Coordinates of C-alpha atoms and ligand atoms in Angstrom, one line a residue:
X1 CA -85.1 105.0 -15.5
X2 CA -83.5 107.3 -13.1
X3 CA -85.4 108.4 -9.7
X4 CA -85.9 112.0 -9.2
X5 CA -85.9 112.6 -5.4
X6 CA -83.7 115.9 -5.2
X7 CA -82.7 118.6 -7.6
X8 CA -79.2 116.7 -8.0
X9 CA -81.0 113.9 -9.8
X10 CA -82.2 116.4 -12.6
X11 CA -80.1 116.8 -15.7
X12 CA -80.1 120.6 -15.6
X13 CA -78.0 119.8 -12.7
X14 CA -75.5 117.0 -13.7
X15 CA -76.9 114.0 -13.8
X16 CA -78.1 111.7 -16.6
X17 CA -80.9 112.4 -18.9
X18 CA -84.0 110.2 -17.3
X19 CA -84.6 108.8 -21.0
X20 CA -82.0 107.6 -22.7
X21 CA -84.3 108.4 -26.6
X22 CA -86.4 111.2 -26.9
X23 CA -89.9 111.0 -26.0
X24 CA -91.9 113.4 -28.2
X25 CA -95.4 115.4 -28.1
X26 CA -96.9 114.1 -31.4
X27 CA -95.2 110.6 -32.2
X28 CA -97.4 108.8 -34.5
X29 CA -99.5 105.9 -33.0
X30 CA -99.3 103.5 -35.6
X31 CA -102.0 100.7 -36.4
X32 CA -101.6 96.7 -37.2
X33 CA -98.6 96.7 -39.6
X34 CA -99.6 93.4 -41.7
X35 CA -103.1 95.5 -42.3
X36 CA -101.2 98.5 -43.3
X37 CA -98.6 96.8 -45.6
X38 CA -100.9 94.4 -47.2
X39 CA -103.3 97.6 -48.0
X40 CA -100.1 99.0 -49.7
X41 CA -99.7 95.4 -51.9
X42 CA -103.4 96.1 -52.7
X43 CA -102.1 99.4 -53.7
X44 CA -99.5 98.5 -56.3
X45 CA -101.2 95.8 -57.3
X46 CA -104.0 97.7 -58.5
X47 CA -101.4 100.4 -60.1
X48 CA -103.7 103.0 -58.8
X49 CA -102.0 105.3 -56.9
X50 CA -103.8 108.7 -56.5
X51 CA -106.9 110.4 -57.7
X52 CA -109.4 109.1 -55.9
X53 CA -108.9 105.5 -56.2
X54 CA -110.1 102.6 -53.9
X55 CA -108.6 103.3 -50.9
X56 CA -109.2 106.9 -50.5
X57 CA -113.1 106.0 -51.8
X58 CA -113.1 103.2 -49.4
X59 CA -111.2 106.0 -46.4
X60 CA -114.0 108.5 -47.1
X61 CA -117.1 106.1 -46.6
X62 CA -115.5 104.7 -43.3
X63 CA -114.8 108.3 -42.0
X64 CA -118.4 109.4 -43.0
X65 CA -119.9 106.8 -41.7
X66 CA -118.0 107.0 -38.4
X67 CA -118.6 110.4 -37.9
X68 CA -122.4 110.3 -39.1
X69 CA -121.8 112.9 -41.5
X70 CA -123.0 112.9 -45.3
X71 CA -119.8 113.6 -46.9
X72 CA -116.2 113.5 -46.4
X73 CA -114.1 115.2 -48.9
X74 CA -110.5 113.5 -48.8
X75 CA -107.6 115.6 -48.9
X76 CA -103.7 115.6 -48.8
X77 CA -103.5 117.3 -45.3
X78 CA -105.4 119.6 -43.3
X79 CA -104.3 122.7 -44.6
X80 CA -104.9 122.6 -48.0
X81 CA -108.4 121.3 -46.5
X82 CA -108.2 124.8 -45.2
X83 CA -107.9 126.8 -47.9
X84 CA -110.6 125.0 -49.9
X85 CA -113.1 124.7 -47.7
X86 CA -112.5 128.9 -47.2
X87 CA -112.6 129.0 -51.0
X88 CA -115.5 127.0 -51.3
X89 CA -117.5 129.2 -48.8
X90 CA -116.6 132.2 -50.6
X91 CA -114.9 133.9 -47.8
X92 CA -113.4 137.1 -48.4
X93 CA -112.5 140.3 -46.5
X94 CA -111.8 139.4 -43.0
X95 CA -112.7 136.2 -41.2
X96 CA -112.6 135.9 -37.3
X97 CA -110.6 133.8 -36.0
X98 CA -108.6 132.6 -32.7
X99 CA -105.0 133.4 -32.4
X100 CA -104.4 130.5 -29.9
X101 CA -104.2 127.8 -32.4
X102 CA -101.8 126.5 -35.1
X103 CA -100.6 128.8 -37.4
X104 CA -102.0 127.2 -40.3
X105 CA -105.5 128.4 -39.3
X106 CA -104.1 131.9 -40.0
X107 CA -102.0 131.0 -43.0
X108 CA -104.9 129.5 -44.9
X109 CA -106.9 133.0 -44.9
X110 CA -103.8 134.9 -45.3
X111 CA -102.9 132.8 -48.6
X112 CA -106.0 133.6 -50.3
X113 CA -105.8 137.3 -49.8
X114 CA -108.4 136.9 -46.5
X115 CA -107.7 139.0 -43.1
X116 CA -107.4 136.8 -40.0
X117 CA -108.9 139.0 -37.3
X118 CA -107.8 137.5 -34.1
X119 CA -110.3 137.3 -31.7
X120 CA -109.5 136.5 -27.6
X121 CA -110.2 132.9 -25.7
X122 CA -111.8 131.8 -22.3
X123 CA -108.9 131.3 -20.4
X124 CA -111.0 128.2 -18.6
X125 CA -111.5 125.7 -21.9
X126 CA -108.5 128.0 -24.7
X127 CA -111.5 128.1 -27.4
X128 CA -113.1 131.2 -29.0
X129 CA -114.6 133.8 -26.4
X130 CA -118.4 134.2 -28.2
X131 CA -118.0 138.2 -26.6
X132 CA -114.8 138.5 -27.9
X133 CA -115.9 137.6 -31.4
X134 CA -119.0 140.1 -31.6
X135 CA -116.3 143.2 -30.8
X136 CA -114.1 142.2 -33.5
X137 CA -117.0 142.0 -36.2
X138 CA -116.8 145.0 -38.9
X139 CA -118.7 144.9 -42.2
X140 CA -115.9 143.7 -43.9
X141 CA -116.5 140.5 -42.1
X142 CA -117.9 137.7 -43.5
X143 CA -117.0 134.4 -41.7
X144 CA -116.1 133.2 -38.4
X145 CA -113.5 130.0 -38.1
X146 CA -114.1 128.3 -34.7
X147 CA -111.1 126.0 -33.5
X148 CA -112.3 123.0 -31.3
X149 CA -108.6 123.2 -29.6
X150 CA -107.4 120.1 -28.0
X151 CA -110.0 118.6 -29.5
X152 CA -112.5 120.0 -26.5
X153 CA -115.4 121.4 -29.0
X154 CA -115.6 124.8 -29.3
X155 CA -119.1 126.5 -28.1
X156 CA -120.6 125.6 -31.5
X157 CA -124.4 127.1 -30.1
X158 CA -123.5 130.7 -29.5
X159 CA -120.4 130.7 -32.8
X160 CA -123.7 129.8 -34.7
X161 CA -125.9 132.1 -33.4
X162 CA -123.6 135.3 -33.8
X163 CA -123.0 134.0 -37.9
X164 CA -127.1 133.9 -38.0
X165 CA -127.6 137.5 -36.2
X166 CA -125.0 138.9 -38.4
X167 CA -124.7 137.1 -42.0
X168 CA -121.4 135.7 -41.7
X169 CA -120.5 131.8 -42.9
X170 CA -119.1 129.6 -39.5
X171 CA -116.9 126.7 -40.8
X172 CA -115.1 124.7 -38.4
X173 CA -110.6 124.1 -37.9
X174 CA -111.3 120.5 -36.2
X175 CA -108.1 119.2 -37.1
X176 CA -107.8 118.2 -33.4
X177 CA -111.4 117.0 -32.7
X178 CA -111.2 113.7 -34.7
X179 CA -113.3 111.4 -32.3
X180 CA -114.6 114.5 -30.2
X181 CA -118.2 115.7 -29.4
X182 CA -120.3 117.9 -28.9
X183 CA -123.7 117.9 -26.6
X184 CA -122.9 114.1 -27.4
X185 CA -123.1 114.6 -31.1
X186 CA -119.7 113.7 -33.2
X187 CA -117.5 117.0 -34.3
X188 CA -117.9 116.8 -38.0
X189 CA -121.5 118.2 -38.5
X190 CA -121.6 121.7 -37.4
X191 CA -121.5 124.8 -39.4
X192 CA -120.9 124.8 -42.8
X193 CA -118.2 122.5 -43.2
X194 CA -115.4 120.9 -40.2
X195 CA -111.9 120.7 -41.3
X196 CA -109.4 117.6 -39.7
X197 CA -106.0 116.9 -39.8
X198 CA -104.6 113.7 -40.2
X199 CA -101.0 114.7 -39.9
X200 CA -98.6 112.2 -38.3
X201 CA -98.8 113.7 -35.1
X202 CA -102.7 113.6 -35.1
X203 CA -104.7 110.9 -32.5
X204 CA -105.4 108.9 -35.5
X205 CA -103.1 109.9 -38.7
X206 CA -102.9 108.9 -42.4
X207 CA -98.9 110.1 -42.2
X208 CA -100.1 113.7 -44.0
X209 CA -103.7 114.3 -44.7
X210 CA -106.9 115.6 -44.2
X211 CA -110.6 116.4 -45.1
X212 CA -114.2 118.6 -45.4
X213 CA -116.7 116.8 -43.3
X214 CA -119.6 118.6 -44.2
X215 CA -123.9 117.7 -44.5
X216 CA -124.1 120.1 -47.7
X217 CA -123.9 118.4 -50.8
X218 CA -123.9 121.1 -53.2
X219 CA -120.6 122.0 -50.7
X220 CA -119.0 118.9 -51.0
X221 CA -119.3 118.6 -54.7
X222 CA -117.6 122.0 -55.4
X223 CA -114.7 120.8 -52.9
X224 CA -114.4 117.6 -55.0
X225 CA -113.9 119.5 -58.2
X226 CA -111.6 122.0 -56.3
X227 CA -109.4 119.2 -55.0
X228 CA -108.7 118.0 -58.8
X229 CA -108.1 121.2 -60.5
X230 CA -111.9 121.2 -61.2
X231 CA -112.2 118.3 -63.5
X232 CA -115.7 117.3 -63.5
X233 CA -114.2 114.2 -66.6
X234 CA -111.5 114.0 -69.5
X235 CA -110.7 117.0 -70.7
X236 CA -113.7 119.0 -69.2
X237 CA -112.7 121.8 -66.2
X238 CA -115.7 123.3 -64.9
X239 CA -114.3 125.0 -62.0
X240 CA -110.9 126.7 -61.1
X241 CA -108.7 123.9 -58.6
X242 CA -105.2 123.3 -57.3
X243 CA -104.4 119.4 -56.4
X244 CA -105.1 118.7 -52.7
X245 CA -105.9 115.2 -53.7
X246 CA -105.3 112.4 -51.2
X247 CA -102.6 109.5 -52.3
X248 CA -103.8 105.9 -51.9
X249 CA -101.2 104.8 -49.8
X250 CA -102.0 107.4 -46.8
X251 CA -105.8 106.2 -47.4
X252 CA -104.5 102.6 -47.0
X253 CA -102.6 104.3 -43.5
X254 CA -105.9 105.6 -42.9
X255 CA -107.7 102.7 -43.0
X256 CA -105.6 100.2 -40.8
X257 CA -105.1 102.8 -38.4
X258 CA -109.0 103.5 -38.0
X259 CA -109.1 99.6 -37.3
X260 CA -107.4 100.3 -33.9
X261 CA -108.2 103.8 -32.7
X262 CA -110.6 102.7 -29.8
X263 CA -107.2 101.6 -28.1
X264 CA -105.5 104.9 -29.0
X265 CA -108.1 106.6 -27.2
X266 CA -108.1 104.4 -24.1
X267 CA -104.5 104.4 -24.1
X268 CA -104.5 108.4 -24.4
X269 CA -107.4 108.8 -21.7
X270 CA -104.9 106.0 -19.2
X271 CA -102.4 108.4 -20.3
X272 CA -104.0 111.3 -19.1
X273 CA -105.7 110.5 -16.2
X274 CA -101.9 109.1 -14.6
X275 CA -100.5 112.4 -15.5
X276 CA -103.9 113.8 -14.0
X277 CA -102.9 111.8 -10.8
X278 CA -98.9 112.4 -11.0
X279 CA -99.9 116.3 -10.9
X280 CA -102.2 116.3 -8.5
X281 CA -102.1 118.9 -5.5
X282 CA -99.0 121.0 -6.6
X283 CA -100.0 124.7 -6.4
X284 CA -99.4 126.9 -9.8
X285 CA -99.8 123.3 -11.7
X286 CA -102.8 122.5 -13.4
X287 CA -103.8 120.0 -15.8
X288 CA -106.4 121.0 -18.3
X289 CA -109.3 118.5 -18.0
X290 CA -111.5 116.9 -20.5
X291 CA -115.5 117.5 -19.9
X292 CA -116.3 113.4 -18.8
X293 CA -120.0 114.2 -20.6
X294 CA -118.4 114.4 -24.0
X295 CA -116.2 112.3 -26.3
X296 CA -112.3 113.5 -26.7
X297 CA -109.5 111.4 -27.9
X298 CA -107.7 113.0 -24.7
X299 CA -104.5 113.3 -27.4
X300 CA -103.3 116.8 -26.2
X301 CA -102.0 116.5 -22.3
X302 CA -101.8 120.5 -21.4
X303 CA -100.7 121.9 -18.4
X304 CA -100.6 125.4 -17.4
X305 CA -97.9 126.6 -14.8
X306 CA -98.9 130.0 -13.2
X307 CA -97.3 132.4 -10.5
X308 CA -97.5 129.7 -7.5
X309 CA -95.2 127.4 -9.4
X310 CA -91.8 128.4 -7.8
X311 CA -90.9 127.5 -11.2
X312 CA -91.2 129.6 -14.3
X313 CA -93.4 127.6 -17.4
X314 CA -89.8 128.0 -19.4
X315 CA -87.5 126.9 -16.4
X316 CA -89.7 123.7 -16.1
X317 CA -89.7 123.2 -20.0
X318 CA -85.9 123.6 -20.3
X319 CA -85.2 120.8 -17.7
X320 CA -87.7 118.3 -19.2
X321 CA -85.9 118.9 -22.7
X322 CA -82.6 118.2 -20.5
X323 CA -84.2 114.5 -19.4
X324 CA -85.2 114.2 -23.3
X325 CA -88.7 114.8 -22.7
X326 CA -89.8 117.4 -25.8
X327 CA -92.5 119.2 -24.1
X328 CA -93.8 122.0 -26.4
X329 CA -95.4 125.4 -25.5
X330 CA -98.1 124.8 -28.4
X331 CA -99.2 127.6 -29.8
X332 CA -97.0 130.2 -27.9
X333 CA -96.9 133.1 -28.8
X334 CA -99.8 132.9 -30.3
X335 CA -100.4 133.4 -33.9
X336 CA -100.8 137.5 -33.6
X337 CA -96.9 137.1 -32.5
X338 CA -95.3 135.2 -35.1
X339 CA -93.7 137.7 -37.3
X340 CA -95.9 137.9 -40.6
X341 CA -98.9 138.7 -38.4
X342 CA -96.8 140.9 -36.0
X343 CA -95.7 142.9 -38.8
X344 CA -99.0 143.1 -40.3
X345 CA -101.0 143.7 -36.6
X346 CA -98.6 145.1 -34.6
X347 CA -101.9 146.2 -32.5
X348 CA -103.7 143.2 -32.4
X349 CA -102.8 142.2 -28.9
X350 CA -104.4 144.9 -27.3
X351 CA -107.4 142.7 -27.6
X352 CA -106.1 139.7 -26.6
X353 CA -105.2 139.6 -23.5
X354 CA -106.2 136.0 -22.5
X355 CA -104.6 134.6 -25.1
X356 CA -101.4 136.4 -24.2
X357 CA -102.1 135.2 -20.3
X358 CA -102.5 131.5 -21.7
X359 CA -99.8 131.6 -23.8
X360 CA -97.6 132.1 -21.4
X361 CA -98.4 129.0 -18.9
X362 CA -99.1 126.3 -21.3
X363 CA -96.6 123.5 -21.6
X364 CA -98.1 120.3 -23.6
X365 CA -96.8 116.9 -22.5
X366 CA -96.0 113.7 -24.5
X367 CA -99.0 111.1 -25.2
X368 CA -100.1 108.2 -27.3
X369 CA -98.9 104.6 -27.1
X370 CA -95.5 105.4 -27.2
X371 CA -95.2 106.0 -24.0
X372 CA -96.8 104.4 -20.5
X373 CA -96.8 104.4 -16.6
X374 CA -93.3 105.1 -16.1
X375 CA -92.5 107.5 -18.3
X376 CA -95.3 109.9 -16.9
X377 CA -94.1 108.9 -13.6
X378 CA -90.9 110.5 -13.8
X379 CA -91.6 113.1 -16.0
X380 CA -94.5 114.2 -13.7
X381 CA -91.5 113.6 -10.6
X382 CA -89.5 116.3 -12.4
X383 CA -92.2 118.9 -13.0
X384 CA -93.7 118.0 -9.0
X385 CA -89.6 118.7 -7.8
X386 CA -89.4 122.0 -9.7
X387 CA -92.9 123.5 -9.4
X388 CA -93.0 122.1 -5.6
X389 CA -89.0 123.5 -4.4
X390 CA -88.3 126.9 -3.7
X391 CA -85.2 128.3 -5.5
Ligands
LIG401 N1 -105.2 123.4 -37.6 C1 -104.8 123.1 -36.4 C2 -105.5 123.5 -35.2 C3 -103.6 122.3 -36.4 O1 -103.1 121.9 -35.2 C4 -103.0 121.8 -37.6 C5 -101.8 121.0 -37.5 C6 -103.6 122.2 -38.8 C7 -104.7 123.1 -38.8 C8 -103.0 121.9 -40.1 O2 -103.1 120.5 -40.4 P1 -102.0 119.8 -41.4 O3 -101.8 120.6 -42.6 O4 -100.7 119.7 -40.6 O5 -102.6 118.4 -41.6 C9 -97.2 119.7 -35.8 C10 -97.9 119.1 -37.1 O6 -97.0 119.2 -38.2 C11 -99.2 119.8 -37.4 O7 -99.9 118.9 -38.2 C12 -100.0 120.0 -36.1 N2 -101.2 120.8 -36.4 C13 -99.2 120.8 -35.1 C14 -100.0 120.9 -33.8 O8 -98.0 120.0 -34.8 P2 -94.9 120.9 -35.6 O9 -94.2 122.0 -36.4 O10 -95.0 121.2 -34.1 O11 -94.3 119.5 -35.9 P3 -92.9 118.9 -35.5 O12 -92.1 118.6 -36.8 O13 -92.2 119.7 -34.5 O14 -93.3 117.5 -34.9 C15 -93.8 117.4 -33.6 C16 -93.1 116.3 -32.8 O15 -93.4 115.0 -33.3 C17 -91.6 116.4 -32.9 O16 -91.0 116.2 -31.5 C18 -91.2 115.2 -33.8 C19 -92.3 114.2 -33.6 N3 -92.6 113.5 -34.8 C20 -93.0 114.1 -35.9 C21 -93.3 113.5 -37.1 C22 -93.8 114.2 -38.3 C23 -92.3 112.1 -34.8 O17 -91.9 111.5 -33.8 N4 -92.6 111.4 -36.0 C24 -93.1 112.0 -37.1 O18 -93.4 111.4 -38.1 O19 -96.4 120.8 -36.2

């Protein structure tokens, strides 16, 4: 690996890319292989290969239990555990939600006919503002969808408060928040339901797939039927359903990776702390921090460059992408900017101004065990050099 001690060691100027592959945001941290591959024998040996067989049974009782949580509701990712959670809940009208976060959020309401009203953030942790949220309530509200973004929890107190004062259901996007807490309880119990993600580029991942952690039986028992077009046996449909079922051989992922996510989480919080260090003391660059008093899995590394960087956020992205670093600017522009929701809301900014603020600083950094020491050495040399040198 190249040493970046001048701007004529950077590959925006000339010189050689620092990594020789590409170093991602999001590669998959992969469990014990021989666990993994003799789960998938077990798999074709028992000819079982969806609906609900072993392995996804076995993957639900091992997430419940490790989350504390009465029920987890399997599903093929974390969208589709979205939609049926909303659907189960009964939203309708216009749910509140944040626009700093993955588009899916918005797509899930939007695909069932349901409003995303975008509410702003607080700038310091990028979750829901609680006073943003009460100005963007109208009667045709009737559920509020906190994010726990970066897997820091979102301020689950007051969200559940304003859903008591004013009538209005408060589920839970979580797809980040696998192995988080909150007031030193595990994410997974709060509201009505918490939706995760274990996509491929999730902290702990099942390739694609997801599920409805929820303490509500009668709940969890209509997402069941939902996830299996409402078959409650042969022949006998006792609920309207699509097929958000979860295969056996991501349950069997699942499962071997669960067996080693205590290092994935040490590795990530090494991971951060070094890049923590690496940044330390350069004016306009700051690295978001973790609250030490709760549980994260430390997977998202974000920085936010601001006006004292002599740098612009974009400059410093476009030189790491020259070194083959693929820093992302996750979730610029924000969901309110991408274009259905633009075309739909063209107004909606106007009350989401910290969002807009935030959107425009945030570079995310890669993570996981793919990478160590070195790697965040360098690419924290390169953002030091261009945040740190005036043009
Ligand atoms: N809610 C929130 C808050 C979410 O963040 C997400 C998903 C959801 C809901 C929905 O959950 P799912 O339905 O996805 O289960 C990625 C993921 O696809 C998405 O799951 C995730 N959030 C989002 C934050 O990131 P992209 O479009 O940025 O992915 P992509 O293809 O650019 O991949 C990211 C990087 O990882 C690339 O540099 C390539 C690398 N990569 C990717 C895969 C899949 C690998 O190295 N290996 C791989 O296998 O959305």
């Amino acid at each position: 690996m190249k040493t970046i001690n001048s701007p004529a060691d950077l590959a925006i100027n000339g010189a050689p890319p620092a990594f020789s592959e590409l170093l991602h945001v999001g590669r998959p941290n992969l469990g014990n292989r021989k666990e993994f591959l003799n789960r998938v024998n077990q798999v074709l040996d028992n000819r079982w290969l969806t609906n609900n067989g072993p392995m996804v049974r076995e993957f639900e009782q091992r997430i419940s239990d490790y989350l504390g949580v009465k029920h987890c509701v399997a599903m093929c990712n974390g969208t589709i555990a979205l939609e049926i959670a909303i659907r189960a809940l009964g939203l309708s009208g216009e749910v509140i939600v944040p626009s700093w976060t993955f588009i899916a959020t918005a797509h899930a309401l939007y695909w069932q006919d349901i409003t995303p009203v975008f509410a702003d953030i607080d700038p310091q942790t990028h979750n829901l503002d609680p006073d943003a949220i009460r100005r963007m309530i109208t009667p045709r509200t009737t559920g509020i969808i906190g994010v726990h973004l970066w897997g820091r929890a979102a301020p689950v107190e007051e969200l559940q408060a304003i859903a008591d004062q004013h009538g209005l259901k408060l589920m839970f996007d979580a797809a980040h928040a696998f192995g988080s807490s909150y007031k030193g309880q595990s994410i997974g119990r709060f509201g009505a339901c918490e939706v995760l993600s274990f996509h491929a580029t999730k902290a702990f991942n099942t390739m694609e797939g997801g599920a409805v952690v929820t303490n509500d039986d009668e709940l969890a028992e209509a997402m069941r039927l939902m996830r299996n077009f409402g078959f409650a046996g042969y022949d006998d449909v006792v609920h309207p359903g699509t097929n958000g079922k979860m295969v056996e051989v991501c349950a069997a992922m699942g499962l071997a990776n669960l067996d080693g996510i205590d290092e994935v989480f040490t590795t990530n919080r090494r991971n951060h702390a070094a890049y923590k260090s690496g940044l330390d003391g350069i004016r306009g660059v700051r690295v978001l921090d973790y609250d030490p008093a709760e549980r994260n899995s430390h997977h998202y590394v974000v920085v936010e460059i601001d006006g004292h960087s002599h740098a612009t956020r974009d400059q410093i992205i476009s030189a790491l992408h020259a070194e083959n670093v693929l820093a992302r600017k996750y979730f610029w522009p924000g969901c309110h900017n991408m274009k259905p929701y633009r075309n739909l809301f063209p107004n909606a900014g106007l009350m989401l101004q910290q969002t807009h603020a935030v959107a425009e600083r945030v570079i995310v950094l890669p993570t996981g065990t793919a990478i160590g020491a070195d790697e965040i050495a360098t690419i924290c040399s390169v953002i030091r050099l261009l945040a740190a040198t005036p043009a």
